[in-house]
């Protein structure tokens, strides 16, 4: 059984409220942190090996150490709660059931970074959660854990919740900052990075909800102890939101030492494939990461078991591996049509493109149109090569990673399931009524 750090108290009735959270030891990590210096906290975070839980997996301690500290210029912590990646809903779970874990993590992080005004930017579709967060903020304030002169330390901290307007692109950190400033959520060219010029051109750290919540157990048990959990550079625990054709969709906390096979088939996690069907493929890190067929999902190219961690999932690179990404684990059974699935994703990225760069604005639309044609049985063999060519011309040629996120699913689908694309083209009469997965898999 995986060790639980974030969700250990999630089952306790009333844990959403300050009184219950406090009774379970809540805010003791904050009390401990406020007796430390900001540099000591930073060292603990670095020692923990925590990697950003939003998708990129960049070391959090290193990110914090890049924060510029010009004299007299305010700094900010912004929590990215714009969780819009298809298949990902673990931050929603944390905020809905354990809001004080996030607030406590923000207090410690704000103290470490020197942010007196911090923000939670939350996706507009999570319409009921801002009220939960604002209630928790008020409770923490009434108990002296937010506001002026927190616990007599002289440190002031306010936290504000900002609702997004429902655009996927605002999950990209610079688009989020633009939106938070009241502008259209267009990603900015980098450099300058937010650590130097972020919110209102002030030094800013933007971190994912789960990353900031993880600061609480890191301070609680120390960074060194946190680093002992997990394996290699995949330290600590990770929340996975599992969905698709499985028996037990939900949010699970794992310690990154379990195999993918165990995660899918064990009753402790996904409980196997629904209706006893066979596993066809999986997208283990949210819709932007490459899809992998069952054989390469459960075993690496060398025949080793694949594990639920950053390194093992990426083993083999883009040719045979995938990525941990945001932890949105989407399972596809033998009946799923890969062309249809890829087309749905292409439509999503086309719709969500902000339109600033030509390869993304035009390329995502072209990919969607070609995939739609193939799926309808109106495609030609050369369309597959055309799709491949377009995705290659998008990748690495755009302002923000949405372009890559749109290109990778198409590349991986063609790489691993080219025969299925060809089947649609060769069998136009069957393309709409049957799918290759059912007939041949
Ligand atoms: Fe906008 Fe797409 Fe360019 Fe990102 S890659 S800035 S979403 S057009």
Short mmCIF file of C-alpha atoms and ligand atoms in Angstrom, two decimals:
data_model
loop_
_atom_site.label_atom_id
_atom_site.label_comp_id
_atom_site.label_asym_id
_atom_site.label_seq_id
_atom_site.Cartn_x
_atom_site.Cartn_y
_atom_site.Cartn_z
CA UNK A 1 0.00 0.00 0.00
CA UNK A 2 1.30 3.44 -0.91
CA UNK A 3 2.15 5.87 1.85
CA UNK A 4 -0.35 8.72 2.16
CA UNK A 5 0.85 12.24 2.83
CA UNK A 6 -1.72 14.49 1.19
CA UNK A 7 -4.89 12.41 1.41
CA UNK A 8 -4.26 10.71 4.76
CA UNK A 9 -7.09 12.67 6.42
CA UNK A 10 -9.34 13.04 3.38
CA UNK A 11 -11.80 10.48 4.78
CA UNK A 12 -12.36 12.38 8.05
CA UNK A 13 -15.74 14.03 8.25
CA UNK A 14 -15.51 17.79 8.45
CA UNK A 15 -11.81 17.92 7.47
CA UNK A 16 -12.78 20.75 5.15
CA UNK A 17 -13.26 22.99 8.19
CA UNK A 18 -10.55 24.63 10.27
CA UNK A 19 -11.52 23.09 13.60
CA UNK A 20 -11.34 19.50 12.37
CA UNK A 21 -8.24 20.13 10.26
CA UNK A 22 -6.51 21.68 13.28
CA UNK A 23 -7.48 18.73 15.51
CA UNK A 24 -5.75 16.42 13.02
CA UNK A 25 -2.52 18.39 13.40
CA UNK A 26 -3.28 21.00 10.76
CA UNK A 27 -1.19 24.19 10.79
CA UNK A 28 1.53 22.64 12.97
CA UNK A 29 3.79 22.59 9.89
CA UNK A 30 3.04 26.31 9.46
CA UNK A 31 3.90 26.97 13.11
CA UNK A 32 7.17 25.08 12.64
CA UNK A 33 7.97 26.91 9.38
CA UNK A 34 7.35 30.36 10.84
CA UNK A 35 10.08 29.66 13.42
CA UNK A 36 12.51 28.84 10.60
CA UNK A 37 14.19 31.33 8.25
CA UNK A 38 12.99 31.51 4.63
CA UNK A 39 16.36 30.09 3.53
CA UNK A 40 15.97 27.11 5.86
CA UNK A 41 12.56 26.36 4.33
CA UNK A 42 14.02 26.64 0.84
CA UNK A 43 16.72 24.14 1.78
CA UNK A 44 14.06 21.68 3.00
CA UNK A 45 12.13 22.02 -0.26
CA UNK A 46 15.31 21.47 -2.26
CA UNK A 47 16.25 18.47 -0.12
CA UNK A 48 12.81 16.94 -0.66
CA UNK A 49 13.40 16.65 -4.41
CA UNK A 50 9.78 17.76 -4.98
CA UNK A 51 9.06 18.20 -8.68
CA UNK A 52 6.26 20.45 -9.94
CA UNK A 53 3.03 18.47 -9.98
CA UNK A 54 1.34 20.49 -12.72
CA UNK A 55 2.92 18.59 -15.59
CA UNK A 56 6.42 19.82 -16.34
CA UNK A 57 8.04 18.13 -13.31
CA UNK A 58 10.56 20.95 -12.78
CA UNK A 59 12.22 20.85 -9.32
CA UNK A 60 10.24 23.18 -7.06
CA UNK A 61 13.16 24.18 -4.83
CA UNK A 62 15.20 25.20 -7.87
CA UNK A 63 12.27 27.21 -9.25
CA UNK A 64 11.96 29.06 -5.95
CA UNK A 65 15.68 29.79 -5.88
CA UNK A 66 15.37 31.63 -9.23
CA UNK A 67 13.00 34.21 -7.73
CA UNK A 68 14.49 37.69 -8.12
CA UNK A 69 14.56 39.81 -4.98
CA UNK A 70 15.10 43.44 -6.02
CA UNK A 71 14.99 45.86 -3.10
CA UNK A 72 11.58 47.36 -2.42
CA UNK A 73 9.70 45.39 -5.14
CA UNK A 74 6.86 43.14 -3.89
CA UNK A 75 6.97 39.46 -4.81
CA UNK A 76 4.04 37.12 -5.35
CA UNK A 77 3.08 33.49 -5.09
CA UNK A 78 0.37 32.47 -7.54
CA UNK A 79 -1.21 29.04 -7.25
CA UNK A 80 -2.23 27.61 -10.58
CA UNK A 81 -5.60 25.97 -9.98
CA UNK A 82 -6.67 26.30 -13.62
CA UNK A 83 -6.82 22.52 -13.89
CA UNK A 84 -8.16 22.14 -17.42
CA UNK A 85 -6.09 19.30 -18.85
CA UNK A 86 -8.55 16.64 -20.05
CA UNK A 87 -8.44 13.66 -17.69
CA UNK A 88 -7.00 15.64 -14.77
CA UNK A 89 -9.06 16.38 -11.68
CA UNK A 90 -6.76 15.79 -8.71
CA UNK A 91 -6.40 19.48 -7.77
CA UNK A 92 -10.18 19.80 -7.70
CA UNK A 93 -10.27 16.96 -5.19
CA UNK A 94 -7.62 18.60 -2.99
CA UNK A 95 -9.33 21.98 -3.02
CA UNK A 96 -12.80 20.57 -2.47
CA UNK A 97 -11.98 18.22 0.40
CA UNK A 98 -8.76 19.59 1.90
CA UNK A 99 -8.79 23.36 1.31
CA UNK A 100 -6.79 24.04 4.49
CA UNK A 101 -3.94 21.85 3.25
CA UNK A 102 -3.58 24.23 0.31
CA UNK A 103 -3.94 27.35 2.49
CA UNK A 104 -1.35 26.05 4.96
CA UNK A 105 1.01 25.19 2.08
CA UNK A 106 0.49 28.69 0.68
CA UNK A 107 1.23 30.31 4.02
CA UNK A 108 4.54 28.42 4.35
CA UNK A 109 5.47 29.05 0.71
CA UNK A 110 4.50 32.74 0.86
CA UNK A 111 6.67 33.18 3.97
CA UNK A 112 9.59 31.45 2.27
CA UNK A 113 9.24 33.48 -0.94
CA UNK A 114 8.43 36.79 0.77
CA UNK A 115 4.97 37.12 -0.76
CA UNK A 116 2.61 39.24 1.30
CA UNK A 117 -0.18 38.97 -1.25
CA UNK A 118 -0.72 35.55 -2.85
CA UNK A 119 -3.34 34.33 -5.27
CA UNK A 120 -5.22 31.20 -6.26
CA UNK A 121 -6.25 31.35 -9.93
CA UNK A 122 -8.98 28.77 -10.39
CA UNK A 123 -10.67 27.58 -13.57
CA UNK A 124 -14.12 29.06 -14.08
CA UNK A 125 -15.79 25.68 -14.47
CA UNK A 126 -14.95 24.79 -10.85
CA UNK A 127 -17.75 27.15 -9.92
CA UNK A 128 -18.47 25.77 -6.44
CA UNK A 129 -14.88 25.61 -5.20
CA UNK A 130 -13.99 29.32 -4.77
CA UNK A 131 -16.62 29.52 -2.01
CA UNK A 132 -14.97 26.58 -0.22
CA UNK A 133 -11.54 28.21 -0.54
CA UNK A 134 -12.77 31.62 0.56
CA UNK A 135 -14.44 30.11 3.60
CA UNK A 136 -11.18 28.33 4.50
CA UNK A 137 -9.24 31.59 4.04
CA UNK A 138 -11.64 33.39 6.39
CA UNK A 139 -11.32 30.60 8.98
CA UNK A 140 -7.52 30.68 8.78
CA UNK A 141 -7.58 34.45 9.14
CA UNK A 142 -9.87 34.31 12.17
CA UNK A 143 -7.46 31.83 13.78
CA UNK A 144 -4.48 34.13 13.16
CA UNK A 145 -2.87 32.08 10.37
CA UNK A 146 -3.44 34.76 7.71
CA UNK A 147 -3.66 38.53 7.78
CA UNK A 148 -1.38 40.88 9.72
CA UNK A 149 1.50 39.84 11.99
CA UNK A 150 0.81 36.09 11.69
CA UNK A 151 1.45 34.32 15.03
CA UNK A 152 3.34 37.43 16.20
CA UNK A 153 6.13 36.91 13.65
CA UNK A 154 5.67 40.25 11.92
CA UNK A 155 4.86 38.43 8.65
CA UNK A 156 1.71 39.59 6.85
CA UNK A 157 -0.06 37.49 4.24
CA UNK A 158 -3.34 37.82 2.37
CA UNK A 159 -4.66 35.21 -0.06
CA UNK A 160 -7.16 36.03 -2.80
CA UNK A 161 -9.10 33.67 -5.07
CA UNK A 162 -9.52 34.69 -8.71
CA UNK A 163 -11.95 32.85 -10.97
CA UNK A 164 -10.87 32.19 -14.56
CA UNK A 165 -13.16 32.56 -17.54
CA UNK A 166 -12.96 28.96 -18.76
CA UNK A 167 -10.00 29.07 -21.18
CA UNK A 168 -7.61 26.10 -21.19
CA UNK A 169 -4.72 28.34 -22.19
CA UNK A 170 -4.91 30.18 -18.85
CA UNK A 171 -3.31 27.10 -17.28
CA UNK A 172 -0.10 28.21 -19.04
CA UNK A 173 1.64 30.30 -16.40
CA UNK A 174 2.17 33.51 -18.36
CA UNK A 175 -1.35 33.42 -19.85
CA UNK A 176 -2.61 32.95 -16.29
CA UNK A 177 -0.69 36.04 -15.17
CA UNK A 178 -2.11 38.09 -18.06
CA UNK A 179 -5.61 36.97 -17.09
CA UNK A 180 -4.97 37.70 -13.42
CA UNK A 181 -3.97 41.22 -14.48
CA UNK A 182 -7.37 41.55 -16.13
CA UNK A 183 -6.20 41.08 -19.71
CA UNK A 184 -6.89 38.47 -22.39
CA UNK A 185 -5.12 35.24 -21.46
CA UNK A 186 -2.41 35.26 -24.15
CA UNK A 187 0.86 33.53 -23.26
CA UNK A 188 3.89 35.82 -23.05
CA UNK A 189 7.19 35.31 -24.82
CA UNK A 190 9.86 34.05 -22.41
CA UNK A 191 12.30 35.36 -21.27
CA UNK A 192 11.69 37.28 -19.10
CA UNK A 193 10.45 34.46 -16.90
CA UNK A 194 7.86 35.09 -14.17
CA UNK A 195 10.57 34.65 -11.50
CA UNK A 196 11.99 37.95 -12.76
CA UNK A 197 8.96 39.72 -14.32
CA UNK A 198 5.69 38.05 -13.45
CA UNK A 199 2.49 39.49 -12.06
CA UNK A 200 2.48 43.27 -12.72
CA UNK A 201 6.13 42.86 -13.74
CA UNK A 202 7.02 41.78 -10.21
CA UNK A 203 9.00 38.62 -9.36
CA UNK A 204 6.46 35.79 -9.18
CA UNK A 205 6.42 32.07 -8.49
CA UNK A 206 3.59 30.15 -10.16
CA UNK A 207 3.05 26.67 -8.73
CA UNK A 208 0.44 23.96 -9.08
CA UNK A 209 -2.05 23.24 -6.25
CA UNK A 210 -0.61 19.80 -5.46
CA UNK A 211 2.97 21.14 -5.39
CA UNK A 212 2.04 23.76 -2.80
CA UNK A 213 -0.01 21.29 -0.73
CA UNK A 214 3.06 18.99 -0.66
CA UNK A 215 5.04 21.70 1.14
CA UNK A 216 3.07 20.90 4.32
CA UNK A 217 4.29 17.28 4.72
CA UNK A 218 7.79 18.32 3.59
CA UNK A 219 8.07 20.77 6.49
CA UNK A 220 6.29 18.32 8.77
CA UNK A 221 8.58 15.32 8.22
CA UNK A 222 11.59 17.22 6.75
CA UNK A 223 12.78 17.30 3.17
CA UNK A 224 15.23 14.46 3.75
CA UNK A 225 12.49 12.11 4.97
CA UNK A 226 10.18 13.14 2.10
CA UNK A 227 12.98 12.30 -0.36
CA UNK A 228 13.17 8.75 1.03
CA UNK A 229 9.62 8.09 -0.19
CA UNK A 230 9.35 7.07 -3.83
CA UNK A 231 12.28 6.19 -6.04
CA UNK A 232 15.19 8.02 -7.69
CA UNK A 233 14.18 11.53 -8.76
CA UNK A 234 10.50 10.66 -8.31
CA UNK A 235 10.38 11.54 -4.64
CA UNK A 236 7.38 11.82 -2.33
CA UNK A 237 3.85 10.91 -3.30
CA UNK A 238 1.85 11.80 -6.40
CA UNK A 239 -1.86 12.23 -6.91
CA UNK A 240 -3.25 10.42 -9.94
CA UNK A 241 -6.74 11.06 -11.31
CA UNK A 242 -7.77 7.86 -13.05
CA UNK A 243 -10.58 7.72 -15.59
CA UNK A 244 -11.74 5.99 -18.75
CA UNK A 245 -12.67 2.31 -19.10
CA UNK A 246 -11.79 1.20 -15.58
CA UNK A 247 -13.82 -0.16 -12.71
CA UNK A 248 -12.80 2.42 -10.11
CA UNK A 249 -12.25 5.91 -11.50
CA UNK A 250 -11.08 8.39 -8.86
CA UNK A 251 -8.16 10.20 -7.29
CA UNK A 252 -5.37 8.04 -5.82
CA UNK A 253 -2.22 8.93 -3.94
CA UNK A 254 0.71 6.73 -4.91
CA UNK A 255 4.32 6.66 -3.80
CA UNK A 256 5.67 6.12 -7.33
CA UNK A 257 7.12 2.66 -6.60
CA UNK A 258 4.17 0.66 -7.94
CA UNK A 259 4.01 -0.75 -11.44
CA UNK A 260 1.55 0.52 -14.05
CA UNK A 261 0.08 -2.98 -14.13
CA UNK A 262 -0.60 -2.91 -10.40
CA UNK A 263 -2.15 0.54 -10.67
CA UNK A 264 -4.55 -0.55 -13.40
CA UNK A 265 -5.48 -4.01 -12.14
CA UNK A 266 -5.22 -3.88 -8.36
CA UNK A 267 -8.42 -3.36 -6.35
CA UNK A 268 -6.64 -0.72 -4.31
CA UNK A 269 -6.52 1.52 -7.40
CA UNK A 270 -8.34 1.24 -10.75
CA UNK A 271 -9.72 -2.26 -10.14
CA UNK A 272 -9.13 -3.51 -13.68
CA UNK A 273 -10.74 -2.81 -17.04
CA UNK A 274 -14.50 -2.36 -17.09
CA UNK A 275 -16.68 -5.30 -18.17
CA UNK A 276 -13.65 -7.61 -18.29
CA UNK A 277 -12.45 -6.12 -21.56
CA UNK A 278 -8.86 -5.91 -22.67
CA UNK A 279 -6.60 -2.92 -22.23
CA UNK A 280 -5.81 -1.23 -25.53
CA UNK A 281 -3.89 1.92 -24.63
CA UNK A 282 -3.42 4.60 -22.04
CA UNK A 283 -2.61 8.28 -21.76
CA UNK A 284 -1.02 8.40 -18.32
CA UNK A 285 -0.40 12.11 -17.82
CA UNK A 286 -3.32 14.13 -19.17
CA UNK A 287 -4.33 14.51 -22.82
CA UNK A 288 -1.14 16.30 -23.88
CA UNK A 289 1.22 13.40 -23.30
CA UNK A 290 1.81 10.64 -25.86
CA UNK A 291 -0.64 7.74 -25.92
CA UNK A 292 1.00 4.32 -25.45
CA UNK A 293 -0.33 0.91 -26.50
CA UNK A 294 -0.86 -1.72 -23.79
CA UNK A 295 2.30 -3.71 -24.54
CA UNK A 296 4.55 -0.66 -24.14
CA UNK A 297 2.54 0.67 -21.24
CA UNK A 298 3.02 -2.33 -18.98
CA UNK A 299 6.61 -3.09 -20.06
CA UNK A 300 9.43 -0.91 -21.30
CA UNK A 301 11.07 -1.67 -24.61
CA UNK A 302 13.61 -3.79 -22.68
CA UNK A 303 10.84 -5.93 -21.21
CA UNK A 304 11.18 -4.42 -17.72
CA UNK A 305 7.99 -3.60 -15.81
CA UNK A 306 6.99 0.03 -16.25
CA UNK A 307 6.49 1.97 -13.03
CA UNK A 308 4.23 4.87 -12.14
CA UNK A 309 6.98 7.46 -11.92
CA UNK A 310 8.56 10.22 -13.99
CA UNK A 311 11.56 8.21 -15.23
CA UNK A 312 9.93 4.86 -15.95
CA UNK A 313 6.95 6.31 -17.84
CA UNK A 314 9.34 8.31 -20.02
CA UNK A 315 11.64 5.31 -20.58
CA UNK A 316 12.25 5.04 -24.31
CA UNK A 317 11.60 8.73 -24.99
CA UNK A 318 8.80 9.76 -27.32
CA UNK A 319 9.35 6.68 -29.48
CA UNK A 320 8.14 4.19 -26.89
CA UNK A 321 7.61 6.03 -23.62
CA UNK A 322 5.24 8.69 -22.45
CA UNK A 323 5.18 11.12 -19.51
CA UNK A 324 3.88 11.45 -15.98
CA UNK A 325 2.53 14.88 -16.95
CA UNK A 326 -0.29 16.12 -14.77
CA UNK A 327 -1.21 12.63 -13.54
CA UNK A 328 -4.44 12.45 -15.54
CA UNK A 329 -4.50 8.71 -16.22
CA UNK A 330 -6.89 7.92 -19.12
CA UNK A 331 -7.44 4.22 -19.83
CA UNK A 332 -8.80 2.98 -23.18
CA UNK A 333 -10.23 -0.50 -23.65
CA UNK A 334 -10.25 -2.67 -26.78
CA UNK A 335 -13.42 -1.01 -28.14
CA UNK A 336 -12.00 2.50 -28.33
CA UNK A 337 -11.26 4.00 -31.72
CA UNK A 338 -7.87 5.69 -31.73
CA UNK A 339 -8.68 7.85 -34.76
CA UNK A 340 -11.87 9.11 -33.18
CA UNK A 341 -10.10 9.70 -29.90
CA UNK A 342 -7.24 11.61 -31.58
CA UNK A 343 -9.74 13.68 -33.55
CA UNK A 344 -11.54 14.65 -30.33
CA UNK A 345 -8.27 15.84 -28.82
CA UNK A 346 -7.33 17.75 -31.99
CA UNK A 347 -10.70 19.52 -31.90
CA UNK A 348 -10.08 20.46 -28.27
CA UNK A 349 -6.63 21.96 -28.92
CA UNK A 350 -7.86 23.78 -31.99
CA UNK A 351 -10.70 25.28 -29.99
CA UNK A 352 -8.40 26.27 -27.12
CA UNK A 353 -5.55 27.75 -29.21
CA UNK A 354 -5.24 31.45 -28.40
CA UNK A 355 -4.34 32.10 -32.04
CA UNK A 356 -1.14 34.09 -31.50
CA UNK A 357 1.16 31.79 -33.45
CA UNK A 358 0.49 30.54 -36.97
CA UNK A 359 1.69 26.92 -36.56
CA UNK A 360 -0.68 26.41 -33.61
CA UNK A 361 -3.61 28.49 -34.86
CA UNK A 362 -3.62 27.00 -38.37
CA UNK A 363 -1.98 23.62 -37.72
CA UNK A 364 -4.39 22.49 -35.01
CA UNK A 365 -7.31 23.29 -37.33
CA UNK A 366 -5.75 21.40 -40.23
CA UNK A 367 -5.05 18.37 -38.03
CA UNK A 368 -8.64 18.34 -36.82
CA UNK A 369 -10.04 18.57 -40.36
CA UNK A 370 -7.82 15.75 -41.69
CA UNK A 371 -8.59 13.49 -38.72
CA UNK A 372 -12.30 14.16 -39.17
CA UNK A 373 -12.01 13.21 -42.84
CA UNK A 374 -10.22 9.94 -42.00
CA UNK A 375 -12.65 9.12 -39.22
CA UNK A 376 -15.60 9.63 -41.59
CA UNK A 377 -14.05 7.24 -44.10
CA UNK A 378 -13.20 10.01 -46.55
CA UNK A 379 -9.43 10.01 -46.05
CA UNK A 380 -6.60 9.16 -48.43
CA UNK A 381 -3.39 7.31 -47.58
CA UNK A 382 -1.31 10.46 -48.12
CA UNK A 383 -3.35 12.20 -45.39
CA UNK A 384 -1.48 10.19 -42.77
CA UNK A 385 1.86 11.58 -43.96
CA UNK A 386 0.34 15.04 -44.20
CA UNK A 387 -0.80 14.78 -40.57
CA UNK A 388 2.67 13.66 -39.56
CA UNK A 389 4.20 16.60 -41.42
CA UNK A 390 1.87 19.15 -39.82
CA UNK A 391 2.44 17.94 -36.27
CA UNK A 392 6.21 18.08 -36.82
CA UNK A 393 5.95 21.67 -38.03
CA UNK A 394 3.97 22.69 -34.93
CA UNK A 395 6.24 21.08 -32.33
CA UNK A 396 8.85 23.46 -30.97
CA UNK A 397 7.72 26.35 -33.19
CA UNK A 398 5.24 28.11 -30.96
CA UNK A 399 5.23 30.64 -28.12
CA UNK A 400 3.80 28.29 -25.52
CA UNK A 401 3.57 24.52 -25.00
CA UNK A 402 -0.02 24.24 -26.27
CA UNK A 403 1.42 23.72 -29.73
CA UNK A 404 3.50 20.76 -28.53
CA UNK A 405 0.53 19.48 -26.53
CA UNK A 406 -1.55 19.42 -29.71
CA UNK A 407 1.19 17.80 -31.80
CA UNK A 408 2.29 14.98 -29.46
CA UNK A 409 -1.02 13.06 -29.28
CA UNK A 410 -1.22 13.03 -33.09
CA UNK A 411 2.40 11.90 -33.46
CA UNK A 412 2.02 9.13 -30.89
CA UNK A 413 -1.27 7.90 -32.40
CA UNK A 414 0.30 7.61 -35.86
CA UNK A 415 3.49 6.07 -34.49
CA UNK A 416 1.72 3.34 -32.53
CA UNK A 417 -1.59 2.90 -34.38
CA UNK A 418 -0.82 3.64 -38.04
CA UNK A 419 -2.57 0.41 -39.09
CA UNK A 420 -5.77 1.70 -37.52
CA UNK A 421 -5.59 4.94 -39.54
CA UNK A 422 -5.01 2.84 -42.68
CA UNK A 423 -7.96 0.60 -41.85
CA UNK A 424 -10.28 3.63 -41.75
CA UNK A 425 -9.01 4.75 -45.16
CA UNK A 426 -9.24 1.27 -46.73
CA UNK A 427 -12.68 0.53 -45.26
CA UNK A 428 -14.71 3.70 -45.73
CA UNK A 429 -17.98 1.78 -45.52
CA UNK A 430 -17.05 0.34 -42.09
CA UNK A 431 -15.45 3.49 -40.73
CA UNK A 432 -18.65 4.90 -39.28
CA UNK A 433 -20.30 1.73 -38.04
CA UNK A 434 -17.46 -0.34 -36.71
CA UNK A 435 -14.05 0.33 -35.33
CA UNK A 436 -10.72 -1.26 -35.86
CA UNK A 437 -10.24 -1.87 -32.19
CA UNK A 438 -13.28 -4.12 -32.01
CA UNK A 439 -12.61 -5.92 -35.28
CA UNK A 440 -8.89 -6.57 -35.14
CA UNK A 441 -7.32 -5.78 -31.83
FE1 LIG B 1 -1.42 30.65 -28.43
FE2 LIG B 1 -1.06 28.20 -29.46
FE3 LIG B 1 0.82 30.02 -29.68
FE4 LIG B 1 0.27 28.98 -27.28
S1 LIG B 1 1.10 27.88 -29.04
S2 LIG B 1 0.65 31.12 -27.75
S3 LIG B 1 -1.95 28.71 -27.48
S4 LIG B 1 -1.24 30.13 -30.61
#
